[in-house]
Short mmCIF file of C-alpha atoms in Angstrom, two decimals:
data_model
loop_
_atom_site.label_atom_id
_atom_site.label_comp_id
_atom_site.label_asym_id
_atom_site.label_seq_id
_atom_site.Cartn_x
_atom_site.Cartn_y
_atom_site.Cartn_z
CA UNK A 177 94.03 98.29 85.92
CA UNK A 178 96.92 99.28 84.12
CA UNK A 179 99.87 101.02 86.03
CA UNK A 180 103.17 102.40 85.41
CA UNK A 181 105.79 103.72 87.84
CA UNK A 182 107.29 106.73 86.80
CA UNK A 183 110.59 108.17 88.02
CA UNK A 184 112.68 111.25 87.08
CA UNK A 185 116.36 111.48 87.03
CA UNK A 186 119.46 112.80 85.42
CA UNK A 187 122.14 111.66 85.36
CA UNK A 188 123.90 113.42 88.30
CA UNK A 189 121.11 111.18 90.01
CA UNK A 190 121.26 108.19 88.28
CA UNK A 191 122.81 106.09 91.21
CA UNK A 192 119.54 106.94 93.47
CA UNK A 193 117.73 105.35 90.73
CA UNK A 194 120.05 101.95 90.72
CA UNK A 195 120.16 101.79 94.21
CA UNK A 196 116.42 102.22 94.44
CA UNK A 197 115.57 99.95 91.93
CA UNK A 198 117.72 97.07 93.19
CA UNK A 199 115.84 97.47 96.71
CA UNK A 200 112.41 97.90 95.05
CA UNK A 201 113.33 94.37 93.50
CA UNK A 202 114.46 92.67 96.94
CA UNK A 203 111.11 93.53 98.31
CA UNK A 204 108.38 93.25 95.24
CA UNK A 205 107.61 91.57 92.16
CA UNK A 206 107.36 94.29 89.86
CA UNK A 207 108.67 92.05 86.21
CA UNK A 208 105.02 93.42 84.44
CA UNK A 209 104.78 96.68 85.59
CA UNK A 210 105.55 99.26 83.11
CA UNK A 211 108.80 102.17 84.23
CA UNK A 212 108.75 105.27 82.66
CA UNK A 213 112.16 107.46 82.83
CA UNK A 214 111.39 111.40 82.77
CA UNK A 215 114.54 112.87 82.08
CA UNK A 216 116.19 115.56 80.04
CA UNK A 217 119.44 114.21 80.00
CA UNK A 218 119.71 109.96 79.52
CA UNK A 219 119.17 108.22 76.57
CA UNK A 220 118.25 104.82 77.80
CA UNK A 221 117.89 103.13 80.96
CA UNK A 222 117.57 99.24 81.72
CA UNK A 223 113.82 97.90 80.13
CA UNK A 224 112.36 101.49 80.88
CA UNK A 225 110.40 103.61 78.55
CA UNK A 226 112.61 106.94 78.10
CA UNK A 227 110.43 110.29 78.05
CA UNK A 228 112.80 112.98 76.73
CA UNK A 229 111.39 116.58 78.46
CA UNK A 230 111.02 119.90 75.90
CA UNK A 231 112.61 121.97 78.59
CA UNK A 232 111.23 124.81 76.78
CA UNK A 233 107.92 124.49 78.41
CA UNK A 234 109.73 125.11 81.45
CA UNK A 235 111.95 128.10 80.06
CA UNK A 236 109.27 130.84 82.61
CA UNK A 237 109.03 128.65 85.47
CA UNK A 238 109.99 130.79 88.62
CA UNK A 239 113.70 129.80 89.23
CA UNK A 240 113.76 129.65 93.02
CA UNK A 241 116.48 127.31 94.12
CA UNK A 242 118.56 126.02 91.27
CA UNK A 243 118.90 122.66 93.29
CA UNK A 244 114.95 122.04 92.63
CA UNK A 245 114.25 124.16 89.33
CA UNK A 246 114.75 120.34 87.41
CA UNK A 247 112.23 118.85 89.90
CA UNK A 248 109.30 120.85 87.88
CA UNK A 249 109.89 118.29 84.96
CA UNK A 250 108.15 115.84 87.57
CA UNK A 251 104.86 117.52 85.93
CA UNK A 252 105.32 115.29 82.59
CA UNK A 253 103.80 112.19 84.63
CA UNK A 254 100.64 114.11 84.73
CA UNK A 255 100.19 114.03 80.92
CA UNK A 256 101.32 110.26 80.05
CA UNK A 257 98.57 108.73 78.55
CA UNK A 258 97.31 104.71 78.35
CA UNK A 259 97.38 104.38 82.34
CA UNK A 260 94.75 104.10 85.20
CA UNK A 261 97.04 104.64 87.74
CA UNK A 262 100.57 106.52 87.90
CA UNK A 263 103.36 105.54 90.91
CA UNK A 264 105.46 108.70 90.61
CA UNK A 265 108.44 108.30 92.76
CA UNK A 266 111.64 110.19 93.55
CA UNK A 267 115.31 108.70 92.95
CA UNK A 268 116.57 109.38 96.28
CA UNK A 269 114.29 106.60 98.30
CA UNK A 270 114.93 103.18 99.42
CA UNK A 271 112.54 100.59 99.47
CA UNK A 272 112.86 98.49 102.70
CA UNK A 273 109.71 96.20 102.46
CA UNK A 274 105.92 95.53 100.62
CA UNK A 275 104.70 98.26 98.63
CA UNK A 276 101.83 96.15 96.73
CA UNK A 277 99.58 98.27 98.09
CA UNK A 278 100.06 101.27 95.95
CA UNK A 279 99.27 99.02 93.64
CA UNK A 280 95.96 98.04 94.89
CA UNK A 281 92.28 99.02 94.76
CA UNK A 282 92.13 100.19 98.01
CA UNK A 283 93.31 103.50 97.16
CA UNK A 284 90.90 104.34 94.62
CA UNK A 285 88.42 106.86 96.06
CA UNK A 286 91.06 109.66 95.79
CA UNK A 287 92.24 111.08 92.32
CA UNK A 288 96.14 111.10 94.13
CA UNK A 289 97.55 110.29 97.20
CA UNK A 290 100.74 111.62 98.91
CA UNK A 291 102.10 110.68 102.48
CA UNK A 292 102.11 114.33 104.96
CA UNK A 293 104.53 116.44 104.64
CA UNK A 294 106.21 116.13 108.21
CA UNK A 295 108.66 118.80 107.47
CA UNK A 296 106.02 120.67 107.69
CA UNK A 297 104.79 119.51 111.01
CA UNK A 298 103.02 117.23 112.53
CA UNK A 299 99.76 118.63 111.78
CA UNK A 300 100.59 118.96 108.39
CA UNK A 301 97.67 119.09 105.68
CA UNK A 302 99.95 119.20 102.97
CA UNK A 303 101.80 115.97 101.35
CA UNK A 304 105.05 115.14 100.22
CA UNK A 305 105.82 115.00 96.47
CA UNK A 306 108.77 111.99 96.70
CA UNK A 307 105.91 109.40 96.05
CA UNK A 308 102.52 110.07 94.69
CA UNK A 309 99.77 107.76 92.99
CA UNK A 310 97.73 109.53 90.53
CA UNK A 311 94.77 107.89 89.39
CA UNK A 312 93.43 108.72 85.75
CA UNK A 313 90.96 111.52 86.50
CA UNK A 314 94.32 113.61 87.48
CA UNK A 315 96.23 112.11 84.40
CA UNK A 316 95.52 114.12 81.57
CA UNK A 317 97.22 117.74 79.74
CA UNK A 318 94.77 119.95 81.66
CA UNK A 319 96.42 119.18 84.65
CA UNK A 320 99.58 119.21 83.36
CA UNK A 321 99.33 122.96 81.96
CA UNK A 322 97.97 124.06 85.34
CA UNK A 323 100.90 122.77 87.40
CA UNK A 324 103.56 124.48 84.92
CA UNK A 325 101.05 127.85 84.49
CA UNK A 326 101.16 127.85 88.62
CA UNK A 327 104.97 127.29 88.71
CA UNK A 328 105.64 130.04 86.22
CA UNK A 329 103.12 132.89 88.93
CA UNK A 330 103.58 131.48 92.24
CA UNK A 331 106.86 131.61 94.62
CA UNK A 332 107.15 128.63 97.16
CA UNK A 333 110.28 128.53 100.04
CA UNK A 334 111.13 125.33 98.82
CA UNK A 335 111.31 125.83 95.00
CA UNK A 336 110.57 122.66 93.27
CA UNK A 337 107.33 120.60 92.35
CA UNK A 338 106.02 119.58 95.86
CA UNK A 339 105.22 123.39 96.96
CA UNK A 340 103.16 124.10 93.11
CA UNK A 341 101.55 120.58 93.66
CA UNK A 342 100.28 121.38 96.77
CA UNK A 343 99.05 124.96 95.84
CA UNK A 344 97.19 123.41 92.95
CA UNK A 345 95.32 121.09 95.09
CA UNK A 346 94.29 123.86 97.40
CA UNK A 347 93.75 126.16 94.65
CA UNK A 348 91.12 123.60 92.88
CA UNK A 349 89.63 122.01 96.37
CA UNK A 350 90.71 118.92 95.27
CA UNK A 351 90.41 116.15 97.83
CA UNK A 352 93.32 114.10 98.12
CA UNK A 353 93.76 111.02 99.85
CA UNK A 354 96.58 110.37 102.71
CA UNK A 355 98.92 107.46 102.81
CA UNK A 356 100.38 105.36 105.91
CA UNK A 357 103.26 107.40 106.44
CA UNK A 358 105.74 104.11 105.87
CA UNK A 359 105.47 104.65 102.52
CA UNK A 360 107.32 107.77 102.50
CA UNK A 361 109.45 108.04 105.72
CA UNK A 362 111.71 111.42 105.42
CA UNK A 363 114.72 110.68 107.13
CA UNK A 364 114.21 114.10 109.22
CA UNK A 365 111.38 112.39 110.90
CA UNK A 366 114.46 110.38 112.65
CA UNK A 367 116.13 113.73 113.94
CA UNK A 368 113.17 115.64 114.66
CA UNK A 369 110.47 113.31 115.86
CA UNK A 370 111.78 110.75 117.89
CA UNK A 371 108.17 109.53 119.34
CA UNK A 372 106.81 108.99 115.58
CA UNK A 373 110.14 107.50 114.54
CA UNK A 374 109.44 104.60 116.77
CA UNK A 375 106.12 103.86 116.58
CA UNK A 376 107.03 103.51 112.54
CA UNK A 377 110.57 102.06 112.29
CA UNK A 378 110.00 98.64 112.24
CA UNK A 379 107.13 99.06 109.38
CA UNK A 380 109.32 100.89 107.22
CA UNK A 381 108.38 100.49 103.13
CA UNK A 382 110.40 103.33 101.73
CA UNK A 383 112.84 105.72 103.19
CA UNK A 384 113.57 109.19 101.82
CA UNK A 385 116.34 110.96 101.91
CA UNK A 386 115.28 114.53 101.53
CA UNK A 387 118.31 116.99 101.33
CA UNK A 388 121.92 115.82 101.07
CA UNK A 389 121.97 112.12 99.68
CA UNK A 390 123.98 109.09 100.99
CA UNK A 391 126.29 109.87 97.81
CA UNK A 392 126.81 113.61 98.13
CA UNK A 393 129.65 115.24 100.42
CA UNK A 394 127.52 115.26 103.90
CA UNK A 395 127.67 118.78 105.31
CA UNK A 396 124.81 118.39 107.63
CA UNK A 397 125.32 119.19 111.12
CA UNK A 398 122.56 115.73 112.32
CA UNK A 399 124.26 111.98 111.94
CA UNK A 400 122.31 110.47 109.59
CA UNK A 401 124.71 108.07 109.13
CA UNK A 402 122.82 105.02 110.46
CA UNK A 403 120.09 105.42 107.56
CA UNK A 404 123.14 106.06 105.08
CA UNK A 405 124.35 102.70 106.02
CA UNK A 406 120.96 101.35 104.99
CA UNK A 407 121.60 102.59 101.81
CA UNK A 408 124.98 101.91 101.55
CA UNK A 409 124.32 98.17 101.97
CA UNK A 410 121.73 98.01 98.85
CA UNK A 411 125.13 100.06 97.14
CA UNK A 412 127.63 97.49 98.20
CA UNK A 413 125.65 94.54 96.75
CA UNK A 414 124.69 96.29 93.47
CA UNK A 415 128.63 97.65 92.56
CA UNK A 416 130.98 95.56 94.84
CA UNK A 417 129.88 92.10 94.24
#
């Protein structure tokens, strides 16, 4: 099975990606597995493959909240060609353990998988976008026109990828398949579920931080700051060796 993790950035986000790649390699061996860089505004990038986006087929997407309008380009890893299986990932994660099982067979009866969406609640039937595994039947163009023909008609609240992603699934009854929730912790499952933050803390595979990153001013009202330090440690050994 051939497999390729995917990740888009630019450049304002290019120190999620270092910091995230640095943990990834900590925790996994990952020396022959193909990256792909989506990105409309980096060059190069380590050993990765560098996909350059024609922002023009994004020029009538519905421009909700300019802090997500760039997250559409996410749609790209839904037309790259020569894999069986896509790891799409967001910049702004932290690997803290194993992850070889995205990589695995196991998770093959599903054309994608996506942890729940817990900011959704706890009944939540949707998934979050920050990592997905799309398995070839979902890689190809005709899925990749959908998602930008639905994010050029339909308004979501939160104005990026994950709401159009989600609305495409429903729209097409497509059965997706869930993953253990370690392998996409949002950090808000800290602040507002306590119980579930417990039974899953010491499991942890990859921590999200949805909304203001360890590296942005913090203007939250919630400490976050003991997951920032968890980040902050994979920072210090990367820049202040």
């Amino acid at each position: 099975m051939k497999i390729a993790m995917v990740f888009f950035v630019t450049e304002e986000y290019k120190i999620g990606l270092d910091v995230l790649l640095h943990s990834l390699n900590k925790h996994n061996s990952l020396d022959n597995i193909d990256k792909i860089l989506i990105t409309n505004d980096i060059k190069n990038y380590n050993n990765f493959e560098v996909m350059n986006i024609d922002e023009s087929a994004y020029k009538n997407t519905v421009k909700v909240n300019p802090r997500f309008e760039k997250t559409f380009y996410k749609f790209e890893a839904f037309k790259i060609k020569g894999y069986d299986r896509i790891i799409l990932m967001d910049c702004d994660m932290l690997c803290l353990g194993d992850i070889s099982y995205l990589f695995s067979s196991e998770i093959n009866k599903y054309n994608l998988y996506g942890v729940q969406d817990y900011d959704d609640g706890l009944n939540s039937k949707k998934i979050n976008t920050g990592l997905l595994v799309i398995n070839k039947p979902m890689i190809n163009e005709d899925v990749y026109r959908d998602l930008i023909r639905f994010s050029e008609l339909v308004y979501f609240m939160d104005g990026g990828d994950q709401g159009i992603i989600n609305h495409y699934l429903k729209k097409n009854n497509i059965d997706f398949g869930y993953l253990p929730t370690k392998y996409n912790v949002i950090k808000r499952i800290y602040k507002n579920y306590p119980s579930l933050w417990e039974k899953i803390k010491k499991d942890l595979c990859l921590l999200h931080f949805v909304a203001i990153k360890p590296w942005e001013e913090n203007s939250e009202s919630f400490d976050y700051s003991s997951l920032d330090k968890l980040w902050y440690t994979e920072y210090d050994e990367i820049f202040k060796r």
